[in-house]
Coordinates of C-alpha atoms and ligand atoms in Angstrom, one line a residue:
X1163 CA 66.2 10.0 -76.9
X1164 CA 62.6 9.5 -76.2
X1165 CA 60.6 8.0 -79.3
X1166 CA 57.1 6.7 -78.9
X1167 CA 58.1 4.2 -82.0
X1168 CA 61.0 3.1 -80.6
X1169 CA 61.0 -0.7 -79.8
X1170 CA 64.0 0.1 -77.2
X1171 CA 61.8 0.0 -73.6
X1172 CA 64.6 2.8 -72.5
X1173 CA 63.1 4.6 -75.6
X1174 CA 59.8 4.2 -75.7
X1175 CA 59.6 4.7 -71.7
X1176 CA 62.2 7.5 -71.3
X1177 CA 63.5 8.9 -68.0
X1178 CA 64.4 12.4 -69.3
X1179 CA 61.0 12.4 -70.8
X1180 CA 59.3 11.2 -67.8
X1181 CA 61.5 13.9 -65.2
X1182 CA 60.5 16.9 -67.8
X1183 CA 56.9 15.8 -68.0
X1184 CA 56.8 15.8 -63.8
X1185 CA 58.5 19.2 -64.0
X1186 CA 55.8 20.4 -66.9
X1187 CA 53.1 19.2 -65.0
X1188 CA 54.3 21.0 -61.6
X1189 CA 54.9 23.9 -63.2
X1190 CA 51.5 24.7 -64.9
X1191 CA 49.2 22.8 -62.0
X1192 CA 48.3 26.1 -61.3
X1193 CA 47.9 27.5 -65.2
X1194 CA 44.1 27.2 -65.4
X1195 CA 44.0 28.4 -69.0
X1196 CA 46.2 25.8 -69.6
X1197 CA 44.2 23.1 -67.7
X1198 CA 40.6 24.5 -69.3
X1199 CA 42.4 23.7 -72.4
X1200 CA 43.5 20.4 -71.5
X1201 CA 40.2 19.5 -70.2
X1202 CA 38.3 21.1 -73.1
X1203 CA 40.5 18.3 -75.3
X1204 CA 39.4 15.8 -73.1
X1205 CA 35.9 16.3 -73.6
X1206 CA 36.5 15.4 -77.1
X1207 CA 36.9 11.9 -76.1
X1208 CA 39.7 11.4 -78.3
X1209 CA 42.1 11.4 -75.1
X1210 CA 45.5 13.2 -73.7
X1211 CA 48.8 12.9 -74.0
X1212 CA 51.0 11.6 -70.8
X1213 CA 51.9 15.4 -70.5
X1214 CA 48.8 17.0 -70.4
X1215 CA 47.4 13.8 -68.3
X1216 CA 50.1 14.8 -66.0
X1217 CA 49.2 18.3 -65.7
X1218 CA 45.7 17.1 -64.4
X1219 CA 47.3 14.8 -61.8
X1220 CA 49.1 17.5 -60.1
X1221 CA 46.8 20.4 -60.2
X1222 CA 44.8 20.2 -56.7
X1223 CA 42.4 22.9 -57.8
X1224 CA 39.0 21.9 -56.1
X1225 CA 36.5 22.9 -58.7
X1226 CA 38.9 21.5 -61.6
X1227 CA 39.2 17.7 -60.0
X1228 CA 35.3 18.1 -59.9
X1229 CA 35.2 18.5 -63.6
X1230 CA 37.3 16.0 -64.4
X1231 CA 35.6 13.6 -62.2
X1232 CA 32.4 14.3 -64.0
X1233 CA 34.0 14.2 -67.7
X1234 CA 35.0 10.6 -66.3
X1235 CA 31.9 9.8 -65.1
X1236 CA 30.2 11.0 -68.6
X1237 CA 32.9 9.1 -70.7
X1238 CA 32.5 6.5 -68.8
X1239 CA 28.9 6.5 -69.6
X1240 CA 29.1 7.2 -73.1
X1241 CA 31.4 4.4 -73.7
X1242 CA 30.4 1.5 -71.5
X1243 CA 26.8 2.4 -70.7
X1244 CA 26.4 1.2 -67.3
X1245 CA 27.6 -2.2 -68.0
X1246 CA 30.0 -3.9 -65.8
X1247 CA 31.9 -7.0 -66.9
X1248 CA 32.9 -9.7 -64.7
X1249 CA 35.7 -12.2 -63.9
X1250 CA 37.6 -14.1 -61.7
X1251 CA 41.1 -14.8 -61.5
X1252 CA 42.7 -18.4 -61.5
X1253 CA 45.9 -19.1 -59.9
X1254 CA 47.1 -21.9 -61.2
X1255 CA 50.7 -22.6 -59.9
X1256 CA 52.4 -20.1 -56.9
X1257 CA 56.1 -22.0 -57.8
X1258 CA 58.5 -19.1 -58.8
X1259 CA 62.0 -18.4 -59.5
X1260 CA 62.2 -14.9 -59.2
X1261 CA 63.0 -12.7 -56.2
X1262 CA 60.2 -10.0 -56.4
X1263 CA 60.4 -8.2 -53.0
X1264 CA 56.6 -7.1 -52.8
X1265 CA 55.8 -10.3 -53.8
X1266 CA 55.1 -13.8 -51.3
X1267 CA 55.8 -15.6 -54.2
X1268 CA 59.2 -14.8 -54.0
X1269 CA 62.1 -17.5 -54.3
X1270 CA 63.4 -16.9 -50.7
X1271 CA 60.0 -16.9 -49.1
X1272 CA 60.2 -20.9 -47.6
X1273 CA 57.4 -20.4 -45.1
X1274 CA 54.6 -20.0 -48.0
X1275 CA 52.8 -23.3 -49.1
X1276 CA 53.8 -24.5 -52.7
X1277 CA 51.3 -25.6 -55.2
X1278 CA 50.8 -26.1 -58.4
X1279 CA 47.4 -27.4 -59.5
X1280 CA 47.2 -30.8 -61.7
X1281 CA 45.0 -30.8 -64.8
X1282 CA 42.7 -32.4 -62.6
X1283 CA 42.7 -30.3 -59.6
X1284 CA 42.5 -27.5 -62.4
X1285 CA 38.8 -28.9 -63.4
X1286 CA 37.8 -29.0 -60.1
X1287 CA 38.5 -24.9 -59.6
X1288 CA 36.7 -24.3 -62.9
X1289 CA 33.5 -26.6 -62.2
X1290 CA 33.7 -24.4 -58.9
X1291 CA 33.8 -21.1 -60.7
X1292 CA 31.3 -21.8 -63.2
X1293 CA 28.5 -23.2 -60.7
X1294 CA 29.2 -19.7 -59.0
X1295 CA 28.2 -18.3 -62.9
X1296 CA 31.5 -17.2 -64.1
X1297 CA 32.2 -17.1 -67.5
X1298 CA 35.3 -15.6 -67.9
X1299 CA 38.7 -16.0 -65.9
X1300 CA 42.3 -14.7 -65.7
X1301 CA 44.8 -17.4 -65.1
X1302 CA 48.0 -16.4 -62.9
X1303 CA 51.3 -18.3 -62.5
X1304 CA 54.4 -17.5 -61.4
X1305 CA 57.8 -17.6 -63.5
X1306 CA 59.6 -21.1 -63.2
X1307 CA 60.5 -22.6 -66.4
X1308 CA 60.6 -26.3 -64.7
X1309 CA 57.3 -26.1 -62.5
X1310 CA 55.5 -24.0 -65.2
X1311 CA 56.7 -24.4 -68.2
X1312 CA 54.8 -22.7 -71.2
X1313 CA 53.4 -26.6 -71.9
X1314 CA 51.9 -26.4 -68.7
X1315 CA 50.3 -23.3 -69.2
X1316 CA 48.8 -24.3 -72.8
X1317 CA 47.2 -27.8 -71.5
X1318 CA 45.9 -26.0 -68.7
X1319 CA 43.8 -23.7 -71.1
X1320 CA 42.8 -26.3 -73.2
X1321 CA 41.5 -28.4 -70.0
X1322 CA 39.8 -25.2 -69.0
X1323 CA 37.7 -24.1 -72.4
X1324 CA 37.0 -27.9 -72.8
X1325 CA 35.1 -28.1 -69.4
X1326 CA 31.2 -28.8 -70.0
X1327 CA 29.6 -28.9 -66.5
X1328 CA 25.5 -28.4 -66.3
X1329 CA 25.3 -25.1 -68.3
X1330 CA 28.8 -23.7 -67.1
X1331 CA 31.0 -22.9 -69.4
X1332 CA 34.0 -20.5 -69.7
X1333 CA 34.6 -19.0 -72.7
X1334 CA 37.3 -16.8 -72.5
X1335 CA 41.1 -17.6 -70.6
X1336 CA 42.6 -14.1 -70.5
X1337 CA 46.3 -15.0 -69.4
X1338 CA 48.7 -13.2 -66.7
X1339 CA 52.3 -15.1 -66.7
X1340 CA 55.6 -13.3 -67.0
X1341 CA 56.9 -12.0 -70.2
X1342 CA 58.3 -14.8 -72.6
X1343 CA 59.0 -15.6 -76.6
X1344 CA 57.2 -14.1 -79.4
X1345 CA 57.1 -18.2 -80.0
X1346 CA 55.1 -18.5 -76.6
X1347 CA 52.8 -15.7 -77.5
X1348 CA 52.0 -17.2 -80.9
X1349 CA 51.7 -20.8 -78.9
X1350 CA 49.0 -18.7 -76.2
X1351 CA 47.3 -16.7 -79.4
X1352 CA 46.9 -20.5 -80.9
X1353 CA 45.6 -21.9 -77.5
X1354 CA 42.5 -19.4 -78.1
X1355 CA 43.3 -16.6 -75.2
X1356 CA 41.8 -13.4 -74.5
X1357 CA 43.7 -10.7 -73.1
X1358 CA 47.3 -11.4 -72.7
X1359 CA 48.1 -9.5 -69.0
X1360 CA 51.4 -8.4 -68.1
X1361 CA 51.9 -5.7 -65.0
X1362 CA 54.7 -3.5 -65.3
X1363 CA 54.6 -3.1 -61.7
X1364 CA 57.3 0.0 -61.8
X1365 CA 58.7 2.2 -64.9
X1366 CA 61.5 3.2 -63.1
X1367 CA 64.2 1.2 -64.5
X1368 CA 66.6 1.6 -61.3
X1369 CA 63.6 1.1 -58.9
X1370 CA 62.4 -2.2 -61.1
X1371 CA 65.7 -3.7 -60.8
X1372 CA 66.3 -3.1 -57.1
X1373 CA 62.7 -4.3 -56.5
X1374 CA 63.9 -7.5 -58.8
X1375 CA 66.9 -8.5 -57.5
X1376 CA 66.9 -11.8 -59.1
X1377 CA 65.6 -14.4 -61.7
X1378 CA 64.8 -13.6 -65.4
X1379 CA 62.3 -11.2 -64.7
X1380 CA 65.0 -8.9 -63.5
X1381 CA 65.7 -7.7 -67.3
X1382 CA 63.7 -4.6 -67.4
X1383 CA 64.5 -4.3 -71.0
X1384 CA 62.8 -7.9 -72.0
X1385 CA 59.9 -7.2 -69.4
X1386 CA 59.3 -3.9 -70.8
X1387 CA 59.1 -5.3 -74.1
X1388 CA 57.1 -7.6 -73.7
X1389 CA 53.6 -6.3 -75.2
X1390 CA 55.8 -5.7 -78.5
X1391 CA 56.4 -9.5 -78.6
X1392 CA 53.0 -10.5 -77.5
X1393 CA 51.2 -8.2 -80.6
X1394 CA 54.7 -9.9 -83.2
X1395 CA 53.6 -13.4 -81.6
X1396 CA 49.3 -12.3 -82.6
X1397 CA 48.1 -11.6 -79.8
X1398 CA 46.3 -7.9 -80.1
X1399 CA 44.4 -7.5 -77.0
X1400 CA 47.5 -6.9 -74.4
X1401 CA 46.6 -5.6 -70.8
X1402 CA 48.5 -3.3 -69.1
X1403 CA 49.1 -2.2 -65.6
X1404 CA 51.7 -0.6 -62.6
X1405 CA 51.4 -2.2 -58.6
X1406 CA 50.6 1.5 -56.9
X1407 CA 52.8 1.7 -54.0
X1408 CA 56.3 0.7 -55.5
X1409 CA 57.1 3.8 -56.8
X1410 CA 56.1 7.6 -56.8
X1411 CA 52.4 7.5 -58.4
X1412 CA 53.4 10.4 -60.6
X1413 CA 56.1 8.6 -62.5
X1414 CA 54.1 5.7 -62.9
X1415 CA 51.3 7.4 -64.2
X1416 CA 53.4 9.1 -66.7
X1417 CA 55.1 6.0 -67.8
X1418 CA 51.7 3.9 -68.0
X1419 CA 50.4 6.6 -70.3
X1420 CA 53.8 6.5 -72.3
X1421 CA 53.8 2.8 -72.8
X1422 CA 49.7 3.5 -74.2
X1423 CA 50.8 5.7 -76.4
X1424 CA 53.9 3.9 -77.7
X1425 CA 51.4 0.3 -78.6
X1426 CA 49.1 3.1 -80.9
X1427 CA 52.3 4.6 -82.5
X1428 CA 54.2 1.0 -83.3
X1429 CA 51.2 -1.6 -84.0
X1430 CA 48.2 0.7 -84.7
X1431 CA 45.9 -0.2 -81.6
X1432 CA 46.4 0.7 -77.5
X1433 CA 45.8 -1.5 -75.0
X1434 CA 42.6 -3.2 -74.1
X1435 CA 43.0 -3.1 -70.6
X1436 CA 44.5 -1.2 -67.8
X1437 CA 44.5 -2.7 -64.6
X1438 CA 45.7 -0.7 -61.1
X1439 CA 46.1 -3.0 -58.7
X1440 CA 47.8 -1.4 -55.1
X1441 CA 50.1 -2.9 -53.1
X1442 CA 48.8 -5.5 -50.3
X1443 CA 49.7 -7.0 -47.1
X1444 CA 50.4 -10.6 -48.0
X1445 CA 52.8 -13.2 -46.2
X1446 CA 56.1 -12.5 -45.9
X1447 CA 55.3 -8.8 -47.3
X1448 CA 54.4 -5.8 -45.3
X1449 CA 53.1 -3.0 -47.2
X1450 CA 54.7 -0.5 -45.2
X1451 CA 58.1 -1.1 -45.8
X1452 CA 57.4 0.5 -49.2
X1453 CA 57.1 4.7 -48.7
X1454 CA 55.2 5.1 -51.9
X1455 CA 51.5 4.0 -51.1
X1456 CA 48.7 6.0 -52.4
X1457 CA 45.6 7.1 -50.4
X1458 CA 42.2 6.9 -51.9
X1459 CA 41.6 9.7 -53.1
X1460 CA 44.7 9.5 -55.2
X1461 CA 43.1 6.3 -56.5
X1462 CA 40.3 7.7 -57.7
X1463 CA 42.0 10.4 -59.2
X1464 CA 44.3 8.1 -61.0
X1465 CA 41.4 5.9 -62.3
X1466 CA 39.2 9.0 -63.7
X1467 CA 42.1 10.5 -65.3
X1468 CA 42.9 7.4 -66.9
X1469 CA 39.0 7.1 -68.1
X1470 CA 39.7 10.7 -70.0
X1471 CA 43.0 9.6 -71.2
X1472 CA 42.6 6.7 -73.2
X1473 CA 38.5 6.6 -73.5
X1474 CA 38.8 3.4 -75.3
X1475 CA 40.8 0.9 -72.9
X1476 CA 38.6 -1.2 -70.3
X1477 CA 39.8 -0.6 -67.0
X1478 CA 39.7 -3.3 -64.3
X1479 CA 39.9 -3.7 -60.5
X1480 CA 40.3 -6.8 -58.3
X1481 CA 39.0 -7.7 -55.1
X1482 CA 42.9 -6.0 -53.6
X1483 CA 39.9 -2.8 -53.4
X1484 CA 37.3 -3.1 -50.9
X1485 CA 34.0 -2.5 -51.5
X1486 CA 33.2 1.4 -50.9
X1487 CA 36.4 1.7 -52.9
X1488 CA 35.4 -0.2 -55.6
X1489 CA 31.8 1.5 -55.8
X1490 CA 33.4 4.9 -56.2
X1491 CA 36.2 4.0 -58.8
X1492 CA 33.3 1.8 -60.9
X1493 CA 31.3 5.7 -61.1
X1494 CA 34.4 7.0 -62.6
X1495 CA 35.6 5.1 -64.8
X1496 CA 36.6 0.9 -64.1
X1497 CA 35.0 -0.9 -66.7
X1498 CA 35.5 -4.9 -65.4
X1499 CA 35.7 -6.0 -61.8
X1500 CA 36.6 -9.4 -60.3
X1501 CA 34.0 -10.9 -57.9
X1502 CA 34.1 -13.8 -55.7
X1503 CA 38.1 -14.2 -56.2
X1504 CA 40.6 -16.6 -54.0
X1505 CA 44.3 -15.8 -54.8
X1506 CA 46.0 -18.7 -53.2
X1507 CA 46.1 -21.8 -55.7
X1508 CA 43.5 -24.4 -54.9
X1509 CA 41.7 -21.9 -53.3
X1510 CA 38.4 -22.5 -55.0
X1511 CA 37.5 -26.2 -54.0
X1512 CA 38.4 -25.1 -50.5
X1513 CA 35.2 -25.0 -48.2
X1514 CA 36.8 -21.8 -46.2
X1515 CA 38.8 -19.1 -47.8
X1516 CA 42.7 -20.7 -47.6
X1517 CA 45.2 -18.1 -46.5
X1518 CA 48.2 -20.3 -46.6
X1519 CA 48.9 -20.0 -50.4
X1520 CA 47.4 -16.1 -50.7
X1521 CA 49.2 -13.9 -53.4
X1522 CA 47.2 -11.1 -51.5
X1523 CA 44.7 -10.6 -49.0
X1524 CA 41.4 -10.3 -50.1
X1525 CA 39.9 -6.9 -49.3
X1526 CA 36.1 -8.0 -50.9
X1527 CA 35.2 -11.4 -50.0
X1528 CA 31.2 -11.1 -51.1
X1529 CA 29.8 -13.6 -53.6
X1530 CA 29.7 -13.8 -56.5
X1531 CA 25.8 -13.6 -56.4
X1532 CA 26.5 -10.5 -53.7
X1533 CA 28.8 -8.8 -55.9
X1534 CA 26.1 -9.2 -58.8
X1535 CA 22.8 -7.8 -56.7
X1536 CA 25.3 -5.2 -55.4
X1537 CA 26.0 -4.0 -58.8
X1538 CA 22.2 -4.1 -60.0
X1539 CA 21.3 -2.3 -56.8
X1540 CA 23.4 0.4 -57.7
X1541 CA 22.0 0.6 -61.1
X1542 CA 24.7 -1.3 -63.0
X1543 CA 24.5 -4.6 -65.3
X1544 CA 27.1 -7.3 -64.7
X1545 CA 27.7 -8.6 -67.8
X1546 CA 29.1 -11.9 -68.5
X1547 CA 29.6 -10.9 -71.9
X1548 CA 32.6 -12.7 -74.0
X1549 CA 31.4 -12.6 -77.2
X1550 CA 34.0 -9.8 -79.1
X1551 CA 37.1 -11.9 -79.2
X1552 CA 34.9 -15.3 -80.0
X1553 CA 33.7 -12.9 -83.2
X1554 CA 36.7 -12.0 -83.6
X1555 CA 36.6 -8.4 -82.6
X1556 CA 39.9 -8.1 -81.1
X1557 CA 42.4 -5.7 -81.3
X1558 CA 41.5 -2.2 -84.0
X1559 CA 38.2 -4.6 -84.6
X1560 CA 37.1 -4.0 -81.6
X1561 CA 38.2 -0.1 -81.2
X1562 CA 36.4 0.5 -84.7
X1563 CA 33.1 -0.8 -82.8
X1564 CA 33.7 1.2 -80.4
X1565 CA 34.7 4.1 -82.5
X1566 CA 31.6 3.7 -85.0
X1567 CA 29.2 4.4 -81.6
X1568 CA 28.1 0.5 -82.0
X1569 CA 28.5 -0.1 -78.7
X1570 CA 24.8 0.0 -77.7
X1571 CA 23.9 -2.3 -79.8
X1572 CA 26.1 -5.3 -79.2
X1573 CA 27.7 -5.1 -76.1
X1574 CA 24.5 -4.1 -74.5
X1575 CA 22.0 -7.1 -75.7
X1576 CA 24.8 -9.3 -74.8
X1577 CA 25.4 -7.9 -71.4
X1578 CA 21.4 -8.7 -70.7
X1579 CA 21.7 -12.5 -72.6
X1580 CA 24.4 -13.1 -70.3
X1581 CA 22.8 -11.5 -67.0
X1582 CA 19.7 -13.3 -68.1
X1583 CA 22.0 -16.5 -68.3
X1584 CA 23.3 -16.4 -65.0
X1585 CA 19.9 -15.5 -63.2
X1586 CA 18.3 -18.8 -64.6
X1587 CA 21.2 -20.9 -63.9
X1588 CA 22.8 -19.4 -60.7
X1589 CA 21.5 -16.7 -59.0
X1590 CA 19.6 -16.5 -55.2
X1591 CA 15.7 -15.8 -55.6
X1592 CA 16.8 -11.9 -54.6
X1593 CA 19.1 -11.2 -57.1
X1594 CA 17.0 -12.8 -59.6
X1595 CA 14.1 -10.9 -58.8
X1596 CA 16.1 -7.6 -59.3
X1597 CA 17.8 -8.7 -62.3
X1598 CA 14.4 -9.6 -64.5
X1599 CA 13.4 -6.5 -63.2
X1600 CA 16.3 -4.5 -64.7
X1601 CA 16.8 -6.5 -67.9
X1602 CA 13.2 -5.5 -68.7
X1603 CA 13.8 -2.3 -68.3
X1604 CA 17.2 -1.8 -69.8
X1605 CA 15.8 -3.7 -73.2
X1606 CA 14.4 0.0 -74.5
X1607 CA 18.1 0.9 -74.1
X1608 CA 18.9 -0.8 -77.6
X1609 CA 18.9 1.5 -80.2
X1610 CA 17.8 -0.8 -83.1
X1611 CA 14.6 -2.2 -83.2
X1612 CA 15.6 -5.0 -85.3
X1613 CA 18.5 -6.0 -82.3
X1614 CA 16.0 -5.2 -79.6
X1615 CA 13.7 -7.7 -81.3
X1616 CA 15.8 -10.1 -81.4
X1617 CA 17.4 -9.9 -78.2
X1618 CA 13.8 -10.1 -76.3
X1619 CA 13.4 -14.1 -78.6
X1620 CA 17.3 -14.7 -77.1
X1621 CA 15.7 -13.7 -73.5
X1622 CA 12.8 -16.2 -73.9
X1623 CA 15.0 -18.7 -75.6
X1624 CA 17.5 -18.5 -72.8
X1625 CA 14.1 -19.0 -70.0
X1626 CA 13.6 -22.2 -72.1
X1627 CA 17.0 -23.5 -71.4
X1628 CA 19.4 -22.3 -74.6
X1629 CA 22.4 -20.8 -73.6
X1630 CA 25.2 -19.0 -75.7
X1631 CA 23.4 -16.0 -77.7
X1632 CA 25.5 -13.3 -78.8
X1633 CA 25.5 -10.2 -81.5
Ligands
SAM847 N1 54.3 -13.9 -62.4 C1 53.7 -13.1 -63.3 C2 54.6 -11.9 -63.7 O1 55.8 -12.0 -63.5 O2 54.1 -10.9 -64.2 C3 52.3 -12.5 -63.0 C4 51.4 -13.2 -62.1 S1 51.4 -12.4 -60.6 C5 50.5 -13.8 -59.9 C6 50.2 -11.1 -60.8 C7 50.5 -9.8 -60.2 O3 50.2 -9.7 -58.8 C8 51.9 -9.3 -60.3 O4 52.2 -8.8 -61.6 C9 51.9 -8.2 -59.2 O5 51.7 -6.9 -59.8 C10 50.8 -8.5 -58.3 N2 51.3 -8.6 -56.9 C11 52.3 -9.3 -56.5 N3 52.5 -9.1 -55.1 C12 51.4 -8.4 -54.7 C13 51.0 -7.8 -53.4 N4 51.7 -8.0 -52.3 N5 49.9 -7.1 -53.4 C14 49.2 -6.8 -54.5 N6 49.5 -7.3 -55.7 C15 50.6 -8.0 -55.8

């Protein structure tokens, strides 16, 4: 029954093969021949399997979870330097026809302000983000085929990359709607996206369909499906992700894993993100009425065995994680963070943060420039960098860079252009001061002296006012 090729979700993300990998992994979390093994593989940095992933996540040995978290924290390294990309999410429309039960957006839920922003109001936001520096941003909607039709979603892209204010400019639209057409994928692939985003939020079929009651996004099948349409439709960078808390943290670890490993066996390339977002409070929901919440440590856990696991997929957290959270999962393993965010649709041209629209509350509410010094502070870039998909590295282009140990000498020059960038234009005197200070040092870190040479004219051109340098 379970087949990794399969285009059948019930396939691909088997049960059976989930319940025997749970009973594998409880059965050899002691074996520590076994989990030396396993490990051992890991350090190979070519990743692990959802069953020997599994075995990881349930062994509670002490001194083992301690190597693990270092192998994380040295893959990490080794694969993203100390680079840190940023975003910020866009919610562009909070009408929905779907009866999500974790979710305010929910069709029953007549308390919470509808909005849906006009291509207007929809500059506004962006001029807002971009005089805050960001470059790069995630647009959410919910499903509603009247209120948010897929024509909605494209001229609200094209209104957002056309938007020239001062030196602001946002140059990559990574997408997060509900799973549609392999037509509407093409349509999105044409409209320039990034990353096309789509949460599983729970594996488990029967758990997904009580937890979606109603409305189209009830069909586990088609939702499960989805990233197979989105790569037929073009698009190759697909993001995946489960909402911790729905459902035991085991089985979605599994499954997450699974669905990784079926994208490599059909269409040649993983996924180019994993996101874990946890459940929140948020009006009308109450994260406690769901038994399956995971504590902290489980988190981290989670996100450093994901780093070993699939080496190559970025990893990102949202502002759902506070700040000491966030600081520990960055060590071991999350590769692009949102900063600054408001989840509530309009939120961004509001002077104070708007809570009557919220998807979720807010657990870090710095800055953008906080969020930025924060990171330097701790020794990290922030990189506005968005420069692969514009060259077209996208999908196996993109893992082959990686792959080829090129890393290094693209994504870091462009992480320091792009810092450099938004010191000039939008940083406080503090963070600049630190960020010169960091990009001066961090130039030696280019391997290539031709790169390093030319990186250091981009850094002077950029002090003079050009913008937009990238390798
Ligand atoms: N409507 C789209 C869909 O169907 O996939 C996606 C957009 S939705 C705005 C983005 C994500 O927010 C959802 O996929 C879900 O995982 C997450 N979310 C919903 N309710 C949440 C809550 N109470 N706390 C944290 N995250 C939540």
């Amino acid at each position: 029954m379970y087949n990794p090729k399969s285009l059948k979700a019930e396939e691909f993300i088997s049960h059976e093969e989930i319940l025997s990998t749970l009973e594998y992994a409880d059965k050899n979390k002691d074996n520590l021949e076994l989990i030396d093994e396993i490990i051992a593989k890991a350090k190979e940095r070519k990743g692990l399997s959802h069953r020997e992933a599994s075995v990881l996540l349930a062994c509670d040995n002490e001194e083992k979870i301690k190597e693990i978290y270092a192998l994380a924290e040295q893959i990490k390294k080794d694969f993203y330097g100390n680079r840190i990309v940023m975003f910020a999410p866009l919610y562009l429309s909070n009408y929905c026809v779907n009866g999500c039960v974790y979710c305010p957006y929910h069709l029953k839920n007549k308390h919470i302000a509808r909005k849906k922003l006009t291509q207007e109001e929809i500059e506004k936001e962006v001029i807002a983000l971009q005089d805050m520096g960001h470059k790069r941003l995630a647009i959410e909607a919910g499903e509603d085929p009247v209120n948010n039709p897929i024509e909605y979603i494209l001229e609200s892209i094209k209104t957002i990359y056309a938007i020239k204010h001062k030196n602001g400019a946002i140059r990559r639209v990574n997408v997060n709607i509900a799973a549609t057409t392999v037509e509407n994928y093409r349509k999105l692939k044409d409209a320039g996206i990034g990353t096309y985003i789509l949460f599983q939020e729970t594996y488990h079929k029967e758990s997904y369909e009580q937890l979606h009651p109603t409305g189209p996004k009830h069909d586990y099948a088609y939702h499960t499906e989805a990233m197979d349409r989105a790569m037929e439709g073009g698009i190759d960078d697909v993001g995946l992700g489960v909402l911790f808390g729905l459902e035991l943290y085991r089985y979605e670890f599994a499954g997450l894993l699974m669905h990784a490993e079926h994208l490599e066996a059909v269409h040649g390339v993983g996924p180019h993100t994993i996101s874990v977002p946890r459940l929140k409070k948020a009006d009308d929901i109450d994260p406690d009425q769901f038994d399956n919440g995971i504590s902290d440590e489980i988190f981290e856990k989670i996100c450093a065995l994901i780093r070993i696991s699939v080496p190559y997929t970025g990893m990102i957290i949202s502002t759902r994680e506070s700040q000491a959270v966030r600081e520990k999962v960055i060590k071991l393993g999350v590769s692009q963070i949102s900063g600054a965010s408001r989840t509530s649709v309009g939120g961004y041209t509001e002077e104070e943060r708007p809570h009557d629209s919220e998807q979720f509350d807010v657990s870090d509410q710095r800055t953008l420039d906080e969020v930025v010094r924060w990171l330097m502070e701790m020794g990290y870039i922030p990189s506005f960098c968005t420069a692969c998909y514009r060259e077209g590295r996208t999908g196996d282009r993109f893992m082959s860079l990686c792959k080829a140990g090129q890393i290094q000498n693209c994504c870091h020059p462009n992480a320091l252009m792009t810092l450099k960038e938004f010191l000039m234009d939008y940083a406080s005197p503090e963070t600049r001061e630190i960020g010169e200070k960091i990009i001066e040092e961090e130039l030696s870190n280019i391997p290539k002296d031709k790169v390093r040479e030319i990186c250091k004219e981009n850094l002077v051109n950029i002090a003079n006012g050009k913008r937009d340098f990238r390798f």
